[in-house]
Coordinates of C-alpha atoms and ligand atoms in Angstrom, one line a residue:
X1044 CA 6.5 -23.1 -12.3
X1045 CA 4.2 -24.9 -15.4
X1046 CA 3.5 -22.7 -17.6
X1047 CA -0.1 -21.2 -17.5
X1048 CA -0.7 -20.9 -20.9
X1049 CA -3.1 -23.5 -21.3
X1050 CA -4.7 -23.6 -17.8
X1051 CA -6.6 -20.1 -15.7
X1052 CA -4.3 -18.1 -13.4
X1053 CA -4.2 -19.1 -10.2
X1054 CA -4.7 -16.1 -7.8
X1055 CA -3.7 -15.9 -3.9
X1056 CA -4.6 -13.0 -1.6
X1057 CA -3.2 -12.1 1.0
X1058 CA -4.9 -10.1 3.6
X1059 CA -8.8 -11.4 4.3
X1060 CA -10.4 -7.9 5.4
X1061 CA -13.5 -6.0 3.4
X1062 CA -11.6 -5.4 0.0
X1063 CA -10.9 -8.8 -0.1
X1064 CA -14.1 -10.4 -0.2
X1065 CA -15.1 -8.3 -3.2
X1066 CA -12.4 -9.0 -5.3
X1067 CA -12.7 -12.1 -4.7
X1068 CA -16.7 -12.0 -5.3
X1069 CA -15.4 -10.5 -9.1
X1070 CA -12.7 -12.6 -9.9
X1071 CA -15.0 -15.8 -9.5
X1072 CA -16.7 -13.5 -12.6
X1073 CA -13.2 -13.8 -14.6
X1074 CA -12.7 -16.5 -17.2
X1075 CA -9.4 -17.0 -17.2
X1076 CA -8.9 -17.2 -13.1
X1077 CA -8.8 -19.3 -10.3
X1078 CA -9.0 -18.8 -6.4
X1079 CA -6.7 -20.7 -5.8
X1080 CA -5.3 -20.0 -2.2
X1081 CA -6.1 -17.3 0.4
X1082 CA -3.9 -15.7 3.7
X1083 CA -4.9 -14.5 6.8
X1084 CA -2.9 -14.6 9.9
X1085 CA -5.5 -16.7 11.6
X1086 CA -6.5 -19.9 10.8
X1087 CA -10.1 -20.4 10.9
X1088 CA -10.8 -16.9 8.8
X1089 CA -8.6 -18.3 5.9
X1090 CA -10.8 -21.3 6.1
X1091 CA -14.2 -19.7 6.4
X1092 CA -13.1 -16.8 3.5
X1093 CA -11.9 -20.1 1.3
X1094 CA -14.6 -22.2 1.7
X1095 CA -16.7 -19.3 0.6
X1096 CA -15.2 -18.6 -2.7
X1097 CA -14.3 -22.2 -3.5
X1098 CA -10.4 -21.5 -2.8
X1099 CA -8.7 -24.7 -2.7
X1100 CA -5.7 -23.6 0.0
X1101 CA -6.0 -21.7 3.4
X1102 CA -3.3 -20.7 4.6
X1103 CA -3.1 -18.9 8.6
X1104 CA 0.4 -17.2 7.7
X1105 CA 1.3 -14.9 4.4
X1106 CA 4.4 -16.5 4.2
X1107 CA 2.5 -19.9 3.4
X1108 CA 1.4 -18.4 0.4
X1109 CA 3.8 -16.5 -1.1
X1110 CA 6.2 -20.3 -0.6
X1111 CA 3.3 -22.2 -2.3
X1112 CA 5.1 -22.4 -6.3
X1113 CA 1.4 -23.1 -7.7
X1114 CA 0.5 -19.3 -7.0
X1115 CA 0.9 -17.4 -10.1
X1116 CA -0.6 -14.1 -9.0
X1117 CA -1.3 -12.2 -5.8
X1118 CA -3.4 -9.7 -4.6
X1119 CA -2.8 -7.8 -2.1
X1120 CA -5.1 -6.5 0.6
X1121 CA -3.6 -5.5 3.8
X1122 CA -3.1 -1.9 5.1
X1123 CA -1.3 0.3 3.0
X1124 CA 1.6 -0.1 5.8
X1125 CA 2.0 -3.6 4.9
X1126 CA 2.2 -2.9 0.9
X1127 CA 5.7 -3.1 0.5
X1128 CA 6.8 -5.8 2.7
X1129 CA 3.9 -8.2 1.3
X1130 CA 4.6 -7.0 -1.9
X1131 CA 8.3 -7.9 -1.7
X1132 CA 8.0 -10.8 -0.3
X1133 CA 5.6 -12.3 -3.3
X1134 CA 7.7 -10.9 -5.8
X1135 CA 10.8 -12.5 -4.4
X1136 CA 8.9 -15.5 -4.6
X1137 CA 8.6 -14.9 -8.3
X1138 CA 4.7 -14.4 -8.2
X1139 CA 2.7 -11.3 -10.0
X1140 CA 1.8 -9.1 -7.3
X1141 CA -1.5 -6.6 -8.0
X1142 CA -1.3 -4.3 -4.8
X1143 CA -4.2 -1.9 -3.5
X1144 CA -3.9 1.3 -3.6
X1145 CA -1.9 3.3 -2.1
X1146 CA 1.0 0.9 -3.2
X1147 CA 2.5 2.0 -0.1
X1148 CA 2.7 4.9 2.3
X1149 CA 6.0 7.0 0.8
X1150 CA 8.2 7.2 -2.8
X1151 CA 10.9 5.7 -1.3
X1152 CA 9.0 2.5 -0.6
X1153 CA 7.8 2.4 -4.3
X1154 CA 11.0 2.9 -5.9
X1155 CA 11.6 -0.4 -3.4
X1156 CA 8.7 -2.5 -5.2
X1157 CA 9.5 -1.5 -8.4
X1158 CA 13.3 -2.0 -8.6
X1159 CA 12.5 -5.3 -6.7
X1160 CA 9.8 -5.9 -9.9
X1161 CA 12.1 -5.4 -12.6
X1162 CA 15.2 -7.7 -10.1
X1163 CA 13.1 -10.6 -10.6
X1164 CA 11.0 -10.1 -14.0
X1165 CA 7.7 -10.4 -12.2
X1166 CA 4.8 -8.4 -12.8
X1167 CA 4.1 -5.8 -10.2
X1168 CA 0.7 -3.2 -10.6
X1169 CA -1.1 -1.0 -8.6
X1170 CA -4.9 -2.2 -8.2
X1171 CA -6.1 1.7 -9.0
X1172 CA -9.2 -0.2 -10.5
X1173 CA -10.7 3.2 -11.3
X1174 CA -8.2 3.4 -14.4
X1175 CA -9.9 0.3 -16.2
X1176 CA -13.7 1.1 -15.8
X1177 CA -15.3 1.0 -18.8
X1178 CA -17.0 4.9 -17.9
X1179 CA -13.4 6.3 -16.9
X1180 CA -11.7 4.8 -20.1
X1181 CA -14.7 6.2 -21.9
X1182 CA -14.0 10.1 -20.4
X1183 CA -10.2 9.4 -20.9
X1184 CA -10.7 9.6 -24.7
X1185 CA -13.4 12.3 -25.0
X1186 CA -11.0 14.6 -23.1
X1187 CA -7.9 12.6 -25.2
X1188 CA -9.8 13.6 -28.5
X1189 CA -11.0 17.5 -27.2
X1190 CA -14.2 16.0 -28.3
X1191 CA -16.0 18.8 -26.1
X1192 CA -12.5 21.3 -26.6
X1193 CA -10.0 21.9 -23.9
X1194 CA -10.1 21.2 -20.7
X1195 CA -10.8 24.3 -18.3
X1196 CA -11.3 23.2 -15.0
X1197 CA -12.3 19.4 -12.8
X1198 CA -14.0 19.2 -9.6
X1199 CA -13.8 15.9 -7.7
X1200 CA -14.4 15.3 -4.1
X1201 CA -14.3 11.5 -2.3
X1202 CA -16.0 12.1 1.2
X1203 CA -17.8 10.2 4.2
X1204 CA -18.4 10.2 7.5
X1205 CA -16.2 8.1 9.6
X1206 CA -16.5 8.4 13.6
X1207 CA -13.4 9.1 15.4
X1208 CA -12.6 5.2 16.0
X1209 CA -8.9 5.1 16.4
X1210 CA -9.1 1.0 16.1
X1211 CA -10.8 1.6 12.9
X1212 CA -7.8 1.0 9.8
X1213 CA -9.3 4.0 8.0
X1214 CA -8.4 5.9 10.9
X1215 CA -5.3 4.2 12.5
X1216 CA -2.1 6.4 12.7
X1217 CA 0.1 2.8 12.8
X1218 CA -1.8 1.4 9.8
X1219 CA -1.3 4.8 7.9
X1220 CA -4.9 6.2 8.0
X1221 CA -6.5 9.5 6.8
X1222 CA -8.1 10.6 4.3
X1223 CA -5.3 11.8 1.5
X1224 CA -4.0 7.9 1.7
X1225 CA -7.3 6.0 1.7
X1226 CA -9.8 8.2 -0.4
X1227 CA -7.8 11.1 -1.6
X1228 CA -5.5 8.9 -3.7
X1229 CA -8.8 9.1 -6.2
X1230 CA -9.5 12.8 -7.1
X1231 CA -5.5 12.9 -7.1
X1232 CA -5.4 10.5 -9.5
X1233 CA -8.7 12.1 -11.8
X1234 CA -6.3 15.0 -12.1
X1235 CA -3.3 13.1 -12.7
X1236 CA -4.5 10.8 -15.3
X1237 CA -6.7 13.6 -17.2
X1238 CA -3.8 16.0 -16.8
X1239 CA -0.7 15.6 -16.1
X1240 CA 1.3 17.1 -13.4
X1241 CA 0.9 20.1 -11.9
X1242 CA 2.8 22.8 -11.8
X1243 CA 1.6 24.5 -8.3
X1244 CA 0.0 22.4 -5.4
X1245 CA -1.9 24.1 -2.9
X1246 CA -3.5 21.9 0.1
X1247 CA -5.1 22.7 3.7
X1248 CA -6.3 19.7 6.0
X1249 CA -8.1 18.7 9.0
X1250 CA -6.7 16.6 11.6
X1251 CA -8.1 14.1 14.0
X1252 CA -6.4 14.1 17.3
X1253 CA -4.5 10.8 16.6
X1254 CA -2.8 13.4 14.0
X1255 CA -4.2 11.9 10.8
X1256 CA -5.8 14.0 8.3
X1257 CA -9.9 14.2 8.9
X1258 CA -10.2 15.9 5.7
X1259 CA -7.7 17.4 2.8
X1260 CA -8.6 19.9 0.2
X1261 CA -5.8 20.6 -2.5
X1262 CA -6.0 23.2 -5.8
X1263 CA -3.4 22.0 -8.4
X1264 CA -2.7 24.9 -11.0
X1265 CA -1.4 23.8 -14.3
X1266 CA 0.1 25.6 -17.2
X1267 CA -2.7 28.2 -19.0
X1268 CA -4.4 28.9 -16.5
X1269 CA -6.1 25.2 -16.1
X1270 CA -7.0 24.3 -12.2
X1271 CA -8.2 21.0 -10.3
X1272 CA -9.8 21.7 -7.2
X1273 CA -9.8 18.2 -5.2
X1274 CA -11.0 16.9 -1.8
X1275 CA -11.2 13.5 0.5
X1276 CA -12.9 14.0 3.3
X1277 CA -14.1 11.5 6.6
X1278 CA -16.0 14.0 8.6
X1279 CA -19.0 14.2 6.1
X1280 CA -21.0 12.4 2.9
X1281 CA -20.1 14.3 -0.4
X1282 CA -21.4 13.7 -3.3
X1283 CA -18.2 11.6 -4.9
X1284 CA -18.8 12.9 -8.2
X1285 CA -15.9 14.7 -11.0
X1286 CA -16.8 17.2 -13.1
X1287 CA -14.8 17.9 -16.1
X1288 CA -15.6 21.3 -17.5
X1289 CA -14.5 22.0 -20.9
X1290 CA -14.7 24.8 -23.8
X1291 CA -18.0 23.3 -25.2
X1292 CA -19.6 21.3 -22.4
X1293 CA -19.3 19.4 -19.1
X1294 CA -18.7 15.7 -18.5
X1295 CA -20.0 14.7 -14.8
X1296 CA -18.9 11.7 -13.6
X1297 CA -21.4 10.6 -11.3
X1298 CA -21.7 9.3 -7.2
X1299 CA -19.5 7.5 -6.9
X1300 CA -17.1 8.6 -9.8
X1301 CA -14.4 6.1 -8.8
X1302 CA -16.3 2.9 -9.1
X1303 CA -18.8 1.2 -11.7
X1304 CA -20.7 4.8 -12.6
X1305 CA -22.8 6.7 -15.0
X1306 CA -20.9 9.7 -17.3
X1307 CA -23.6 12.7 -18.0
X1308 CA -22.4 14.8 -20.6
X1309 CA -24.1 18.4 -21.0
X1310 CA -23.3 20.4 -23.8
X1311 CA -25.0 22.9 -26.0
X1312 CA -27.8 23.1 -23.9
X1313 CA -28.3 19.1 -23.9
X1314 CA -27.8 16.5 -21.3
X1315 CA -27.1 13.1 -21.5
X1316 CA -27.1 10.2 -19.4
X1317 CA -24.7 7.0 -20.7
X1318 CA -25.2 4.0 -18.6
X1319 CA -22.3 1.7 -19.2
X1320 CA -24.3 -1.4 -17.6
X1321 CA -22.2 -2.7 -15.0
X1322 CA -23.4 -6.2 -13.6
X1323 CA -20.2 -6.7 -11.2
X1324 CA -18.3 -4.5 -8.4
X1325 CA -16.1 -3.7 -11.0
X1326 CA -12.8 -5.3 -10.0
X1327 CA -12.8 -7.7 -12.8
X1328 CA -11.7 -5.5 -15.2
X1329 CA -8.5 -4.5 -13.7
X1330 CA -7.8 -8.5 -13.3
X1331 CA -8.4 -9.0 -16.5
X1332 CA -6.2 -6.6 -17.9
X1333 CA -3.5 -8.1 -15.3
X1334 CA -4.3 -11.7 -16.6
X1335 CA -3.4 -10.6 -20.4
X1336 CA -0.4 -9.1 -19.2
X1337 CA 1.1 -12.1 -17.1
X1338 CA 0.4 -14.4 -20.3
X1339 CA 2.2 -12.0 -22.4
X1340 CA 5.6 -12.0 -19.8
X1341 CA 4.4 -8.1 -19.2
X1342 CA 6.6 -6.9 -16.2
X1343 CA 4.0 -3.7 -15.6
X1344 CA 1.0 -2.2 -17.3
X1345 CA 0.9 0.1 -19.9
X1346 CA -1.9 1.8 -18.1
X1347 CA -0.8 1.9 -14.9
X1348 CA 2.6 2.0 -15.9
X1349 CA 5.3 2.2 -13.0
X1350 CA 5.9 5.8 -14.0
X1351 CA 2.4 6.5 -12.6
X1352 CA 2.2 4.8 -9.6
X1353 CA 6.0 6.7 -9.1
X1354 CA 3.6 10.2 -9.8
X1355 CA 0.8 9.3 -7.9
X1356 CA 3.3 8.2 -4.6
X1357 CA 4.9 11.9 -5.4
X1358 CA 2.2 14.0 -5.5
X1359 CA 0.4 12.2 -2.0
X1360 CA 4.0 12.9 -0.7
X1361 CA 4.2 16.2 -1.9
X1362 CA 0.5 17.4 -0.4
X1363 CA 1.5 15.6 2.4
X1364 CA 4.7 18.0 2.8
X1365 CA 2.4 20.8 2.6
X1366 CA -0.1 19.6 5.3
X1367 CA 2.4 18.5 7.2
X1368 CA 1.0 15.0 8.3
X1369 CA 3.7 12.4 8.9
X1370 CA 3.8 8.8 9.6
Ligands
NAP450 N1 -9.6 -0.5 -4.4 C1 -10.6 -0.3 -3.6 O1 -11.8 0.0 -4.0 C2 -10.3 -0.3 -2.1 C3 -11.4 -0.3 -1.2 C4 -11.1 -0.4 0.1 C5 -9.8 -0.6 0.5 N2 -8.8 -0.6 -0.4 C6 -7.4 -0.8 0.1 O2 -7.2 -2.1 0.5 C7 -6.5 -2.2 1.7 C8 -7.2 -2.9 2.7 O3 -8.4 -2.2 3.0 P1 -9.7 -2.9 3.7 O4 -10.8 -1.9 3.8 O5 -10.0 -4.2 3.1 O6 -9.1 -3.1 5.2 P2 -9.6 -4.2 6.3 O7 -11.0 -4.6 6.1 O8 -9.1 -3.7 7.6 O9 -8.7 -5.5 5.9 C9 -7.3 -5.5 5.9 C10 -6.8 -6.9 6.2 O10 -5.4 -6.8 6.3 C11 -4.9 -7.8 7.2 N3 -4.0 -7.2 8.2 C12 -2.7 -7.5 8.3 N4 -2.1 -6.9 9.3 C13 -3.1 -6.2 9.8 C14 -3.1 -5.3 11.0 N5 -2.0 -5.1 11.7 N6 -4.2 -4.7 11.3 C15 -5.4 -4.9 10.6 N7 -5.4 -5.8 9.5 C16 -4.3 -6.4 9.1 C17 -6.2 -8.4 7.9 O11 -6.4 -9.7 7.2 P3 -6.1 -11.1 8.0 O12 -6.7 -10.9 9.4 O13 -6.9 -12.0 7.1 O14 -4.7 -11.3 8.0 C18 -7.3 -7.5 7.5 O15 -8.5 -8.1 7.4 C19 -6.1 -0.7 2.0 O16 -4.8 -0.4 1.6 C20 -7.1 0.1 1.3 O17 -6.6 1.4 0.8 C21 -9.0 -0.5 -1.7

């Protein structure tokens, strides 16, 4: 392959489905990239979602992309079932792969994507955009630099209603649906990335009757006393918010915490509203963090290193050992 050093990135994605169209609506925002092909298994789709954002390939199989050798990066945009095997495929083919969240549906599978990463020196990253948002980066180092003192407690919820459908992917057994998998992943990962790993897990769910959680509320205990109370539902609106309760104040990340937000600090007996004035969907940052990585010959982020995604995988394997839902 040229090298890209003096030209954008080309991008492909594979999988043409919601996510899709607004990642691509945000990397058109992106300097330094190009929509350069698109994959859907059906013909007419790739052609409609290219011809929309000015992609200059449409291909109806995902094997058409991942063969084409002007495809520097792929994004990935099926099902979480489908993570692993798209992912591998790409990476064999020597392209970057950013994958959605959850990079696939067990530990065993990720351990898969990330040996197959390192096989071939590409560049492989979970697309847990949530971790470069501007607001979230900004909480990170208040609660990095005890700004407000330790941490005591977080509260984060992800919830919304979702009729029992059972053609609907959130909801489909075969396509690994619930809500720990699809929603979940993101208090998980407030905890995780604020503190650490827990040293007790504690989770109860709800199940629809294609046996895939409805709802899931987990209580992580860590060391001194410290606890994260978490929950996903898809059987009602919650507010979608984390709260971050400290020593000398409260940081509330508000509705939706998870995506382009507001951060209200309240502390000695003040409250503040910073607005960190978002004017995209927010998926552009975690492209262009993934763009400055391929053009240094990164192999994985140093934010969302492989040793997170690994913890993340084991933690939604661990609660979903407890709950007992299986795929
Ligand atoms: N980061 C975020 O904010 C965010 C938000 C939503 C979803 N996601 C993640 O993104 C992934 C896709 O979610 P989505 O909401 O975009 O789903 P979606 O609307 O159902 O789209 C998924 C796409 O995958 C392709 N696909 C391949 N095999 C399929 C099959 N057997 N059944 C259905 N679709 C199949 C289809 O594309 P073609 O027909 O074009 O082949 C489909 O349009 C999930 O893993 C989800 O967790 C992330």
């Amino acid at each position: 392959m040229e090298s890209f050093k003096d030209r954008k990135i080309r991008w492909g994605i594979i999988g043409l489905g919601k996510i899709a169209h607004k990642f691509a609506t945000d990397l058109l925002t992106v300097d330094d990239a190009q929509l350069y092909a698109v994959a859907s298994r059906a013909q007419e789709k790739a052609d409609e979602f290219a011809n929309q954002y000015q992609a200059e390939k449409a291909y109806s199989s995902y094997n058409d992309l991942a063969s084409d050798s002007q495809v520097d990066a792929v994004y990935i945009a099926t099902p979480h079932v489908y993570h692993k095997e798209n992912t591998l495929l790409c990476l064999r083919n020597g392209m970057a792969v950013l994958c959605e969240k959850p990079f696939a549906m067990n530990s065993e599978e990720v351990h898969e994507m990330i040996d197959c990463a390192k096989a071939n020196n590409v560049l492989l990253m979970e697309a847990l955009w949530t971790y470069f948002l501007p607001h979230y980066s900004y909480v990170l180092d208040l609660i990095k630099n005890e700004t407000y003192g330790k941490i005591l407690k977080l509260e984060a919820d992800f919830g919304f209603r979702q009729e029992f459908d059972e053609t609907n992917r959130v909801i489909k057994k075969d396509l690994g649906g619930g809500s720990l998998l699809d929603i979940g992943i993101y208090p998980i990962f407030a905890a995780l990335s604020t503190l650490g790993n827990p040293n007790e897990i504690e989770a109860e769910a709800t199940f629809f009757e294609n046996e895939v959680d409805s709802s899931c509320t987990m209580t992580f205990t860590y060391k001194n006393g410290v606890i994260a109370y978490l929950k996903s539902t898809l059987l009602e609106e919650t507010p979608t918010e984390a709260f971050f309760h400290f020593e000398n104040g409260t940081i509330k990340i508000n509705s939706r915490f998870h995506e382009p937000s507001t951060v209200t600090i309240i502390s000695n007996g003040k409250e503040e509203t910073i607005d960190f004035g978002y004017t995209t969907i927010g998926y552009n940052y975690e492209v262009i963090h993934f763009n400055n990585l391929l053009r240094q010959g990164k192999i994985q982020s140093d934010i969302m290193t492989y040793s997170f995604s690994k913890k993340l995988m084991k933690t939604l394997d661990k609660v979903r050992q407890i709950i007992g839902l299986v795929y």
